[in-house]
mmCIF file of C-alpha atoms and ligand atoms in Angstrom:
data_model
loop_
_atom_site.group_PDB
_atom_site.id
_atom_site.type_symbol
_atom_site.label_atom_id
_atom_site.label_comp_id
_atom_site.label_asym_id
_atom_site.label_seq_id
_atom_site.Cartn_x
_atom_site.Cartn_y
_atom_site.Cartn_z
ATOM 1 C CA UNK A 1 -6.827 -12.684 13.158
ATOM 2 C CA UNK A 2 -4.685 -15.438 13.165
ATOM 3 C CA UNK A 3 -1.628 -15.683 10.822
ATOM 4 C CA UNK A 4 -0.176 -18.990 9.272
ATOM 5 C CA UNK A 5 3.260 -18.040 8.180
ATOM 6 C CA UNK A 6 5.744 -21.220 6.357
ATOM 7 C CA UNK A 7 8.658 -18.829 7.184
ATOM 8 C CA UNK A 8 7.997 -18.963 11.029
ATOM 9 C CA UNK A 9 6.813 -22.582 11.231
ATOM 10 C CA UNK A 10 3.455 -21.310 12.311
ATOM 11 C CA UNK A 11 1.336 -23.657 9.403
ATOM 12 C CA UNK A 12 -1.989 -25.461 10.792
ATOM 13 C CA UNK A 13 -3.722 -27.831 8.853
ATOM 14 C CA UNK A 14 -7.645 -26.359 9.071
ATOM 15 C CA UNK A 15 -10.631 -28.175 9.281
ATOM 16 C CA UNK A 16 -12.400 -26.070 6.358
ATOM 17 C CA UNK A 17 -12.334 -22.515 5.129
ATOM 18 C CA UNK A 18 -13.033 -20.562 2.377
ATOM 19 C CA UNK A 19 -10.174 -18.349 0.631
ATOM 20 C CA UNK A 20 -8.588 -16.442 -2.183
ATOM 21 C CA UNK A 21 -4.990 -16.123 -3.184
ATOM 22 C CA UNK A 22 -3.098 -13.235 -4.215
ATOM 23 C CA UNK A 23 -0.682 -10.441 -3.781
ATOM 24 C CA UNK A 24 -3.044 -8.056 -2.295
ATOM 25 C CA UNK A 25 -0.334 -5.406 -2.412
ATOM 26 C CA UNK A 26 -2.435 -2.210 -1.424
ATOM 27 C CA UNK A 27 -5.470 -3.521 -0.196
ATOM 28 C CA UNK A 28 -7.043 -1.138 -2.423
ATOM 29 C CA UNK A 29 -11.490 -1.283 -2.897
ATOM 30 C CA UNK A 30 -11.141 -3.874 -5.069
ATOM 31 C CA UNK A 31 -9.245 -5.980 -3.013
ATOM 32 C CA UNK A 32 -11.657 -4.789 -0.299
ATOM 33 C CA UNK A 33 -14.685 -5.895 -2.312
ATOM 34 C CA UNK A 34 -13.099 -9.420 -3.127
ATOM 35 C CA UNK A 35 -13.070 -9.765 1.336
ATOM 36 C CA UNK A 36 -15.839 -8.432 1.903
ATOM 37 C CA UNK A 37 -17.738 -11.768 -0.374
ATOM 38 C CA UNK A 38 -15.138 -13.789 1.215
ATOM 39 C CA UNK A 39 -16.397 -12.954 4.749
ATOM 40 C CA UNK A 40 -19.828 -13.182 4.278
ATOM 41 C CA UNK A 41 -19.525 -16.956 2.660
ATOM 42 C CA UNK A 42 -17.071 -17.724 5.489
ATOM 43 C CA UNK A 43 -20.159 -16.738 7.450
ATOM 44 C CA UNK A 44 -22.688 -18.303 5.761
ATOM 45 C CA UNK A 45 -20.739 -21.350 5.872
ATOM 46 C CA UNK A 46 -19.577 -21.154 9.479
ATOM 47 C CA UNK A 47 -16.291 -21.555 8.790
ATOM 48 C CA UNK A 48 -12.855 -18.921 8.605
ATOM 49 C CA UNK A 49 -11.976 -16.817 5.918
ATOM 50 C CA UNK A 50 -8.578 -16.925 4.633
ATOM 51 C CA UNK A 51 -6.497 -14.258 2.840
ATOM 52 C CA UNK A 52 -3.617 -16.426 1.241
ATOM 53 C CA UNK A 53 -0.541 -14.073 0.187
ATOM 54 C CA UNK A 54 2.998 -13.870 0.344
ATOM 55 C CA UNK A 55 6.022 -12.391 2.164
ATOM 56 C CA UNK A 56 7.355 -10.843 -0.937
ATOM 57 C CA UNK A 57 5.889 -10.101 -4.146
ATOM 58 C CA UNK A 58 6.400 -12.697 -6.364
ATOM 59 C CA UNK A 59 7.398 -10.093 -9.259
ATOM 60 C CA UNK A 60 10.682 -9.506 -6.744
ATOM 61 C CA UNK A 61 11.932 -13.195 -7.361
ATOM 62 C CA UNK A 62 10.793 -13.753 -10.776
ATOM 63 C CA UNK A 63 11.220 -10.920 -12.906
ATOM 64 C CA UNK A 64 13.728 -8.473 -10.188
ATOM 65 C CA UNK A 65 14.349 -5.771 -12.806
ATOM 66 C CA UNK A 66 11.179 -5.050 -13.453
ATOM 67 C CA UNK A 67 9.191 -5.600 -9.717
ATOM 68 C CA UNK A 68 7.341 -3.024 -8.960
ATOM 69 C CA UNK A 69 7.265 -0.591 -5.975
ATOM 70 C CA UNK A 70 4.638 -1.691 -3.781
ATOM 71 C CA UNK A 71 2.032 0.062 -1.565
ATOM 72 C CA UNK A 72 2.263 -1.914 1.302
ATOM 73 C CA UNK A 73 4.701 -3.830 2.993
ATOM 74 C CA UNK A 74 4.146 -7.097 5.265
ATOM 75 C CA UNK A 75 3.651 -4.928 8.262
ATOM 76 C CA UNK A 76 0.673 -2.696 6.937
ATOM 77 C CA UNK A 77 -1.020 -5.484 4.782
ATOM 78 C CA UNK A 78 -1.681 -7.729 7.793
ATOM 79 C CA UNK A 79 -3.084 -4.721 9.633
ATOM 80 C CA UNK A 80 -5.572 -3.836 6.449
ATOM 81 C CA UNK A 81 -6.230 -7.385 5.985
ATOM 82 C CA UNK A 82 -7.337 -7.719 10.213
ATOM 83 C CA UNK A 83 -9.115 -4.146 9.969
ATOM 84 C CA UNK A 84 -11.510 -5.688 7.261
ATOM 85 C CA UNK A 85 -12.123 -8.656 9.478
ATOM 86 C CA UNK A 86 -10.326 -12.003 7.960
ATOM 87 C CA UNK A 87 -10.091 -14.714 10.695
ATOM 88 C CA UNK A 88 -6.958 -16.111 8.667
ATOM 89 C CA UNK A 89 -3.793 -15.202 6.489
ATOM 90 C CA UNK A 90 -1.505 -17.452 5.799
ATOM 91 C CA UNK A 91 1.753 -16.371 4.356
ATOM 92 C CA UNK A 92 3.200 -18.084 1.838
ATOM 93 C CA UNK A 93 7.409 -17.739 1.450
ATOM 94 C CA UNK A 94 7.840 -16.464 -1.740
ATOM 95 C CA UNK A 95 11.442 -17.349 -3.444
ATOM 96 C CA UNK A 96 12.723 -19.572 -6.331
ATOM 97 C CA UNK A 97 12.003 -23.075 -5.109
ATOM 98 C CA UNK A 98 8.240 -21.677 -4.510
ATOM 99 C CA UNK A 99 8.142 -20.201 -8.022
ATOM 100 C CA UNK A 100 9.007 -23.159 -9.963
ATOM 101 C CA UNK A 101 6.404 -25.355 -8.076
ATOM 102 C CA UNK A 102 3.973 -27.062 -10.230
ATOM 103 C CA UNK A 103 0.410 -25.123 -10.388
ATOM 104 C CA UNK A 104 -1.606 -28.301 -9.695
ATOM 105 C CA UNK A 105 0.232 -29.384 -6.839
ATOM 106 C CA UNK A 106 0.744 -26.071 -5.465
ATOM 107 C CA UNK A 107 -3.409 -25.700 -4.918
ATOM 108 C CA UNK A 108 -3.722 -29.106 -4.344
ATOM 109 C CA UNK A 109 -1.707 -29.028 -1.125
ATOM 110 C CA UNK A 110 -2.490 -25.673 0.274
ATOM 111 C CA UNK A 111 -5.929 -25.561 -0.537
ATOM 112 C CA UNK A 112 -7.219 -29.327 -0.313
ATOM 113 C CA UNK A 113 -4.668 -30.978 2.364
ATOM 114 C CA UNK A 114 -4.213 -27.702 4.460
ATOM 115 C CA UNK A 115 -6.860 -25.342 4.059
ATOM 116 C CA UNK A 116 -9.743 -27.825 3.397
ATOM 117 C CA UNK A 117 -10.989 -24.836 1.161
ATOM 118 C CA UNK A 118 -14.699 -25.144 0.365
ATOM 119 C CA UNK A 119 -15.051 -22.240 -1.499
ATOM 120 C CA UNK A 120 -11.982 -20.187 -3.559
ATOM 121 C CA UNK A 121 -12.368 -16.594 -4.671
ATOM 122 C CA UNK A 122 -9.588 -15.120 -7.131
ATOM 123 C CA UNK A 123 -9.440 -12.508 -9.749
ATOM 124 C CA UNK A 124 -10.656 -13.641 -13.060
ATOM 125 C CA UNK A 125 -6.816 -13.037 -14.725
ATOM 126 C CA UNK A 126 -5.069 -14.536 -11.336
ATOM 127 C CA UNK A 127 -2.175 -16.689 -12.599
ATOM 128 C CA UNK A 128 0.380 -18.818 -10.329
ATOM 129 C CA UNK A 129 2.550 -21.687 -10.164
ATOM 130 C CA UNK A 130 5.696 -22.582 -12.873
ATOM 131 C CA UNK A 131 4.892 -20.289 -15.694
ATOM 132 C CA UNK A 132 1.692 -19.118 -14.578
ATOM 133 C CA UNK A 133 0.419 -21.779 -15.647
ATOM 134 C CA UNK A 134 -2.414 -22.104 -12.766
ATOM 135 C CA UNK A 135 -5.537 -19.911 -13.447
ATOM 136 C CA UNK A 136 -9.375 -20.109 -12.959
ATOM 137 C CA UNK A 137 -9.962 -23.329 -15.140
ATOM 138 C CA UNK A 138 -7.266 -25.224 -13.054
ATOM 139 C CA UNK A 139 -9.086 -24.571 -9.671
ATOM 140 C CA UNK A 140 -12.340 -24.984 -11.271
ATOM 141 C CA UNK A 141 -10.929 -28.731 -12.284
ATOM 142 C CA UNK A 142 -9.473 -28.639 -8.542
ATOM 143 C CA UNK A 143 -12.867 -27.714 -7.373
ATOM 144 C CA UNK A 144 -14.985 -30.524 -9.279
ATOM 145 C CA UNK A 145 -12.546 -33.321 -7.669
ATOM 146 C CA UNK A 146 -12.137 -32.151 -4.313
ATOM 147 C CA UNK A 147 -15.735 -30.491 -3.970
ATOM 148 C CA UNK A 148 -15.459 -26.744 -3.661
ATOM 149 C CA UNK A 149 -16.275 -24.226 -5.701
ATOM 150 C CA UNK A 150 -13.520 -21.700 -7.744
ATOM 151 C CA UNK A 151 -15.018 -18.479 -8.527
ATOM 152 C CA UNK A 152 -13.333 -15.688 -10.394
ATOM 153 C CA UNK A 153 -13.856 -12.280 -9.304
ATOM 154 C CA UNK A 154 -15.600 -9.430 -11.884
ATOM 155 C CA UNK A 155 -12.541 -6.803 -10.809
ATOM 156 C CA UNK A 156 -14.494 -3.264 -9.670
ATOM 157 C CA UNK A 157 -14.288 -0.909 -12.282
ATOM 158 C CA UNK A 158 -12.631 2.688 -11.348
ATOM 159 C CA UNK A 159 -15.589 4.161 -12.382
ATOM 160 C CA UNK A 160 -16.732 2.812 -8.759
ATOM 161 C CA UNK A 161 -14.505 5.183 -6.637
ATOM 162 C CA UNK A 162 -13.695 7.742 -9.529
ATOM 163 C CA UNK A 163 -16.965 8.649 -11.027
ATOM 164 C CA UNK A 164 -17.585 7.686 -14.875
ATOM 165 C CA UNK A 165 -15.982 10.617 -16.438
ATOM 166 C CA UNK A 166 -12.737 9.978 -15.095
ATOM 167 C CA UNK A 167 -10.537 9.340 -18.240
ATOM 168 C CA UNK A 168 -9.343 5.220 -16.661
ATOM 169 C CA UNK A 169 -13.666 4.867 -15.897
ATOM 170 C CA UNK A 170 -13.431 1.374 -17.983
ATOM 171 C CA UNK A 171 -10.000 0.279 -16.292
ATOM 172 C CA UNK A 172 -10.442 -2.304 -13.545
ATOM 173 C CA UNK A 173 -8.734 -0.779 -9.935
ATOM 174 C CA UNK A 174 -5.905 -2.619 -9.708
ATOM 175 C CA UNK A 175 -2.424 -2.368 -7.648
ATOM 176 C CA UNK A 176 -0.909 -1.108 -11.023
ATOM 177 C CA UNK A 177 -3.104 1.182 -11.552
ATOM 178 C CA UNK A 178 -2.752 2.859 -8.028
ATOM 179 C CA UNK A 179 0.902 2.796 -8.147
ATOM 180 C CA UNK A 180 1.232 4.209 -11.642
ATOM 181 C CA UNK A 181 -0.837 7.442 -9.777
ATOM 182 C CA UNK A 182 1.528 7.223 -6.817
ATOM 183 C CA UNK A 183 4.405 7.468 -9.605
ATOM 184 C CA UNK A 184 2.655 10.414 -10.921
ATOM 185 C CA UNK A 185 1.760 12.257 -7.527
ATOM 186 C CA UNK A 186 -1.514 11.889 -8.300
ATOM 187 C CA UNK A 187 -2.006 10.966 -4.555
ATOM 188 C CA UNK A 188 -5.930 12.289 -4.921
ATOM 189 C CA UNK A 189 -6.888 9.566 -6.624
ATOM 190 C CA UNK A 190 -4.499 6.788 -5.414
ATOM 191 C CA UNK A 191 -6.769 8.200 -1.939
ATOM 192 C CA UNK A 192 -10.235 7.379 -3.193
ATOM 193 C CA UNK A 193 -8.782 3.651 -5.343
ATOM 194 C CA UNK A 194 -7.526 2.506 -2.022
ATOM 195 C CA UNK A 195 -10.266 3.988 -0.032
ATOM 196 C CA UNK A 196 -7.342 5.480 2.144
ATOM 197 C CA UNK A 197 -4.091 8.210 2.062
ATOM 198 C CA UNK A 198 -1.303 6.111 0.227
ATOM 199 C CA UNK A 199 1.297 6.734 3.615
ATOM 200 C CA UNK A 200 4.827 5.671 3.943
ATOM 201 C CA UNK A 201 6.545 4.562 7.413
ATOM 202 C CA UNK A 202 10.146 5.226 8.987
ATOM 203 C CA UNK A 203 12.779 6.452 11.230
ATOM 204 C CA UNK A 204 12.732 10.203 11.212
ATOM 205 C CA UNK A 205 16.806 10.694 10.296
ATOM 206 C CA UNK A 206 18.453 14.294 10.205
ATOM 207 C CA UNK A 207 18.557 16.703 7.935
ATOM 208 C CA UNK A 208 21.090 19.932 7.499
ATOM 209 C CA UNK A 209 19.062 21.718 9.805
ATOM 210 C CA UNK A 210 18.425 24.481 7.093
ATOM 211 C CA UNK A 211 14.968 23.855 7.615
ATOM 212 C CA UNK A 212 15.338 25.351 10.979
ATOM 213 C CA UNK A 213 18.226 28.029 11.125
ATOM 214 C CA UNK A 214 17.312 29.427 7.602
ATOM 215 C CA UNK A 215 13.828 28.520 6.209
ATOM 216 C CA UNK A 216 12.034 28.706 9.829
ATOM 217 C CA UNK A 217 10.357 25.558 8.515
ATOM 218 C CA UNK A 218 12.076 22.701 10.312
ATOM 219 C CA UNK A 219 11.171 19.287 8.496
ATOM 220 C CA UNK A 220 10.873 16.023 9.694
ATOM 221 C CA UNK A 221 13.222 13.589 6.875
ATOM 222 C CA UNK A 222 12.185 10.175 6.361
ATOM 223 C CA UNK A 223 14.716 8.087 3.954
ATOM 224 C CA UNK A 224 13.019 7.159 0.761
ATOM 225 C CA UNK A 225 12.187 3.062 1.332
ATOM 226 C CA UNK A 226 13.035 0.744 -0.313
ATOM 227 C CA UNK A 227 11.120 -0.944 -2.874
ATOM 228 C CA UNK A 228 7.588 1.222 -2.066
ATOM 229 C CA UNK A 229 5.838 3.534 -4.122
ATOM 230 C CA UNK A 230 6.513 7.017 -3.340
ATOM 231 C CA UNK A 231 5.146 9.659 -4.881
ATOM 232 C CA UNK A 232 7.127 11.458 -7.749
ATOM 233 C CA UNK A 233 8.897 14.848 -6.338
ATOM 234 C CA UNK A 234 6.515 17.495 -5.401
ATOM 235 C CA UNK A 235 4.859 19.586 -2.411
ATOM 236 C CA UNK A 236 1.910 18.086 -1.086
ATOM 237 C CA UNK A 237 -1.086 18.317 1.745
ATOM 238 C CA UNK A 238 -0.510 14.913 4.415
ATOM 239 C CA UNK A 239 -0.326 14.413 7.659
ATOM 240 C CA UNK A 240 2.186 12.701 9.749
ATOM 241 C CA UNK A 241 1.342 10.389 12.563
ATOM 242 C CA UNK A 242 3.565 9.058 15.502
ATOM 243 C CA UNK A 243 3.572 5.412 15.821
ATOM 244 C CA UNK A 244 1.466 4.263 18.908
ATOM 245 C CA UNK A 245 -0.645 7.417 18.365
ATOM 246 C CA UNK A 246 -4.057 8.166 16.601
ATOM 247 C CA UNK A 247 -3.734 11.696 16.111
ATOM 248 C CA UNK A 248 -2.768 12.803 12.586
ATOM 249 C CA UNK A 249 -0.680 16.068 12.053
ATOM 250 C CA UNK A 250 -0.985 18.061 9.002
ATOM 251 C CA UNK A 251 1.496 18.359 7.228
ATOM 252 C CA UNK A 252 3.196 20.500 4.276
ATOM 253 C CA UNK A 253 5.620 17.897 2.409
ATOM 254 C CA UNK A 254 8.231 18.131 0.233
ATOM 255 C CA UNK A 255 9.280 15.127 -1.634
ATOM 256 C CA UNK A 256 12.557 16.035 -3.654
ATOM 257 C CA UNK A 257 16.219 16.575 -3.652
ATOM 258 C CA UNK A 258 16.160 20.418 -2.638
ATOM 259 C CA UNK A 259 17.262 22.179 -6.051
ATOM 260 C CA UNK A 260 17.158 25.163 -4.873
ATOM 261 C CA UNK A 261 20.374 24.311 -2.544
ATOM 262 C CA UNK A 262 21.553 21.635 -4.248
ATOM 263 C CA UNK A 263 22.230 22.386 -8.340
ATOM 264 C CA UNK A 264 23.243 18.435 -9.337
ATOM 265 C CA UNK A 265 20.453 17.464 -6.992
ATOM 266 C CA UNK A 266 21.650 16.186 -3.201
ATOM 267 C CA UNK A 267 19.796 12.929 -1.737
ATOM 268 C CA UNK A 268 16.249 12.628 -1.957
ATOM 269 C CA UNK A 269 13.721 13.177 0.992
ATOM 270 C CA UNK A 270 10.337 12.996 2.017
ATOM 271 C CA UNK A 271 10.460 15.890 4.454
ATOM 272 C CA UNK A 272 7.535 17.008 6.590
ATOM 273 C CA UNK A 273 6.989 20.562 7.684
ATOM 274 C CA UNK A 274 4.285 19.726 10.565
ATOM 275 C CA UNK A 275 1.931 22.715 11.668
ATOM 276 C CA UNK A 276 1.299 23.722 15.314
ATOM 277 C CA UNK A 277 4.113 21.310 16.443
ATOM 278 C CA UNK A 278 7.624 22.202 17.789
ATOM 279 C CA UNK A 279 9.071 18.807 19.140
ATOM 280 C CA UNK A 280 11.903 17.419 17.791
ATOM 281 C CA UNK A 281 11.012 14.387 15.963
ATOM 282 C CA UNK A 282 14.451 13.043 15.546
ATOM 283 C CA UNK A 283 14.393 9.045 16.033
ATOM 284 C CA UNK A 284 11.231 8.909 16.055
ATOM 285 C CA UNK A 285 9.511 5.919 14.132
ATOM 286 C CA UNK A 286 6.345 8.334 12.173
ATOM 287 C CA UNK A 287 3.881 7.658 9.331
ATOM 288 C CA UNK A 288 3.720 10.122 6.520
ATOM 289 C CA UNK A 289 0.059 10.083 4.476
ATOM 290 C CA UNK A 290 -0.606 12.041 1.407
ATOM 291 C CA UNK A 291 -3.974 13.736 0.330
ATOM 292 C CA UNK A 292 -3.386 16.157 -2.355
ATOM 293 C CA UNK A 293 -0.374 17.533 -4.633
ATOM 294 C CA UNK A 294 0.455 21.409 -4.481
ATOM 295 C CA UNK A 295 2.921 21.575 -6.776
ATOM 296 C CA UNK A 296 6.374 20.551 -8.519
ATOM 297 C CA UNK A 297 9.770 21.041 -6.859
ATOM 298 C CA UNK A 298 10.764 24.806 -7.844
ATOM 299 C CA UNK A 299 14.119 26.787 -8.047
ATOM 300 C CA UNK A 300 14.147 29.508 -5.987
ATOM 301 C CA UNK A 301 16.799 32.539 -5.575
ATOM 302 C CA UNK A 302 17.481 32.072 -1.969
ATOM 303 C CA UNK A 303 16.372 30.841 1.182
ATOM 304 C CA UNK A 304 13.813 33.901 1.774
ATOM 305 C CA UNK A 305 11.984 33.248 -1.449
ATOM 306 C CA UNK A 306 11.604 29.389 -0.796
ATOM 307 C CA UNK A 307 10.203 30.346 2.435
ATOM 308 C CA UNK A 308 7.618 32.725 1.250
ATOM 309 C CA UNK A 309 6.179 30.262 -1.358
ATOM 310 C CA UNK A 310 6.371 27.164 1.914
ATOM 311 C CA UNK A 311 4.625 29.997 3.895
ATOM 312 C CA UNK A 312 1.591 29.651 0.826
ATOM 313 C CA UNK A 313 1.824 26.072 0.961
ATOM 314 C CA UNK A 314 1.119 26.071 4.829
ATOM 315 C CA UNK A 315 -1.326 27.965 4.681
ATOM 316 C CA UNK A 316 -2.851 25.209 1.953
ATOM 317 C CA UNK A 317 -1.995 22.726 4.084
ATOM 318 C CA UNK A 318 -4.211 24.593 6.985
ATOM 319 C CA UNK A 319 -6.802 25.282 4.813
ATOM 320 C CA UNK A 320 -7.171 21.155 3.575
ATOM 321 C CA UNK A 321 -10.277 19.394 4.546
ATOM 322 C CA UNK A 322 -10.094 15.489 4.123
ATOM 323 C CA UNK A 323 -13.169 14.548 2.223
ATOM 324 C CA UNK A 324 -12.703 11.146 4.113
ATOM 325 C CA UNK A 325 -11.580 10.902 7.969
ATOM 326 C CA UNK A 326 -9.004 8.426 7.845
ATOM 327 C CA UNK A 327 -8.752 5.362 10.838
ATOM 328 C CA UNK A 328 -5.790 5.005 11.913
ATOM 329 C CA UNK A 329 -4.775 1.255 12.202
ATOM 330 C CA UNK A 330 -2.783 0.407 15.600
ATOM 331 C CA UNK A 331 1.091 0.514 15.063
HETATM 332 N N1 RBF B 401 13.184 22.966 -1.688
HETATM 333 C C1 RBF B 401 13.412 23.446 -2.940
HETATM 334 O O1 RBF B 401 14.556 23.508 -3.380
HETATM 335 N N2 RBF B 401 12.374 23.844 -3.738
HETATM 336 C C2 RBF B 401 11.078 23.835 -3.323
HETATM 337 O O2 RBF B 401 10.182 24.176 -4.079
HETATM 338 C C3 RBF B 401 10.821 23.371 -1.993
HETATM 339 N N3 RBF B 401 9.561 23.384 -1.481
HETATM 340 C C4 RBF B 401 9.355 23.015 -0.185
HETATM 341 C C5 RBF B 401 8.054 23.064 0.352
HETATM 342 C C6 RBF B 401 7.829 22.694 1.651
HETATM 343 C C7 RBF B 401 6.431 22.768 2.207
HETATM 344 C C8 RBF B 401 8.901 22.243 2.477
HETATM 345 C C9 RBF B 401 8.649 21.808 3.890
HETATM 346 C C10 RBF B 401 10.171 22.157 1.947
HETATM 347 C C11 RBF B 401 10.428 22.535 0.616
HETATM 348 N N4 RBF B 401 11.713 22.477 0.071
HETATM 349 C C12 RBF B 401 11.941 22.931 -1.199
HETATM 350 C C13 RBF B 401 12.777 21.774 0.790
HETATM 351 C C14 RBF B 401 13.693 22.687 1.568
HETATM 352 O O3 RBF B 401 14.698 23.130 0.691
HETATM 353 C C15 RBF B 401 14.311 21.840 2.705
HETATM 354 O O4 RBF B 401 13.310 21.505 3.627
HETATM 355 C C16 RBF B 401 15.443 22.575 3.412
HETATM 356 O O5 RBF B 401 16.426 22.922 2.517
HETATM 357 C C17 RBF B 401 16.050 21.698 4.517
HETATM 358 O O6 RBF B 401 16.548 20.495 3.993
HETATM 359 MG MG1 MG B 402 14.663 18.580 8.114
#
């Protein structure tokens, strides 16, 4: 996969392509659905697919105070987007100049001078350019000058990966939709709408060692990231994987601020008791997945009672079956 970033100077002009525009925050089976008809008329028409997107979410320079927290970064997005088989993404750089650029001449340039786009797939409510005013109609006008052809994606209903009684069946899957789950901790069914665990990556910092001396469950504390969706405070089932490896680790984790120690609340962590492991993952740069909630953050009257009820959690933990084996994408 080759990647066309305007931040690093690394823009081509192409000789033809088909491609879609969007934030593709997530690459959730939607998003996967919209690729998978962009590959196959990339195919069909022998020339590269193209995933255009940008380097921050456009949300984060127009509207800052209410952006919302993403599911992927950069980082993982590009490794999704190459996993599913695009030849190209070019990255557009997102800030103010960018957003104030008129609609027209926005997707005139990229798509007829540099992309030489003969076909252009984008969700049916896609907006861009000054004031969102660019949509559908405007690339369909696009399309009828400079001979390609603008089609608006039907988005895949959640029925699709949730089954038709799920209460949101009618909803369209969208990146909203799978963080407002996330923000709930109902990391089950962000799973199944992105088709993978909703995972978070960092530096493994340290903790008060309580974990070890007092709990006998040392944890492994990740920092909560900026700007990504994490789920709300709870126990749940997920695995932790080192970077540069492929195996995953189950996990028992605790997303919270420890109330049991800490009355006003201390600093919140994502902290990962790993089973059947006893190195010390301190510095280490590790990727935490979720698959299912346990339960919510609880008070308990001392350090022996927490650690009975982690000892029930573990043994959750142990007894979790994925219903999906995840791949692991190189990192
Ligand atoms: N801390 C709490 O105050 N209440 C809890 O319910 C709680 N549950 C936990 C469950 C698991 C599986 C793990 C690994 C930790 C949990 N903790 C909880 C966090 C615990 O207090 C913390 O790991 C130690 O205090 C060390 O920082
Ligand atoms: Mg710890």
């Amino acid at each position: 996969m080759e990647i066309l970033s305007e931040a690093e100077n690394t823009v081509r002009t192409l000789s033809g392509s088909v491609a879609t525009i969007g934030s593709y925050d997530g690459i959730h089976m939607g998003h996967r659905k919209v690729i998978e008809a962009l590959n196959s008329q990339a195919k069909a028409l022998g020339v590269p697919s193209v995933v255009v997107t940008f380097d921050q979410h456009p949300a984060l320079i127009v509207r800052p105070e209410t952006a919302p927290l993403l599911l992927t970064n950069l980082e993982l997005k590009l490794a999704l987007l190459e996993e599913l088989g695009v030849d190209v993404v070019y990255v557009i750089h997102f800030d103010q100049e960018r957003s104030k650029e008129d609609a027209g001449e926005f997707a005139e340039n990229l798509l007829v001078r540099t992309l030489k786009v003969r076909g252009v797939f984008v969700g049916e409510d896609f907006h861009f350019g000054r004031g969102r005013s660019g949509d559908l109609k405007l690339l369909r006008n696009l399309g009828a000058k400079a001979k390609f052809e603008a089609k608006g994606v039907i988005l895949t209903p959640v029925r699709d990966a949730l089954g038709s009684r799920h209460v949101d069946a009618d909803l369209p899957i969208s990146s909203s939709l799978v963080r407002s789950y996330v923000a709930a901790g109902r990391v089950e069914e962000s799973w199944k709408l992105l088709g993978r665990p909703h995972c978070l990556r960092g530096v493994v910092v340290g903790g008060d060692k309580r974990g070890s001396t007092q709990l006998g469950y040392p944890t492994a504390n990740l920092e909560i990231p900026n700007g990504l969706a994490v789920p709300s405070d709870g126990i749940y089932v997920g695995y932790l994987r080192l970077r540069g490896g492929t195996v995953e680790l189950r996990a028992a984790i605790s997303i919270g601020s420890r109330p049991t120690f800490y009355a006003l609340g201390a600093k919140r962590l994502i902290e990962s008791f790993v089973l059947d492991f006893d190195e010390n993952l301190y510095g280490s740069e590790v990727e935490v997945g979720f698959y299912q909630f346990l339960r919510e953050q609880a008070v308990f009257d001392g350090p022996e009672a927490l650690s009975e009820q982690i000892a029930l959690d573990v043994a959750m933990a142990r007894r979790f079956v994925p219903r999906t084996r995840s791949r692991h994408l190189t990192w």
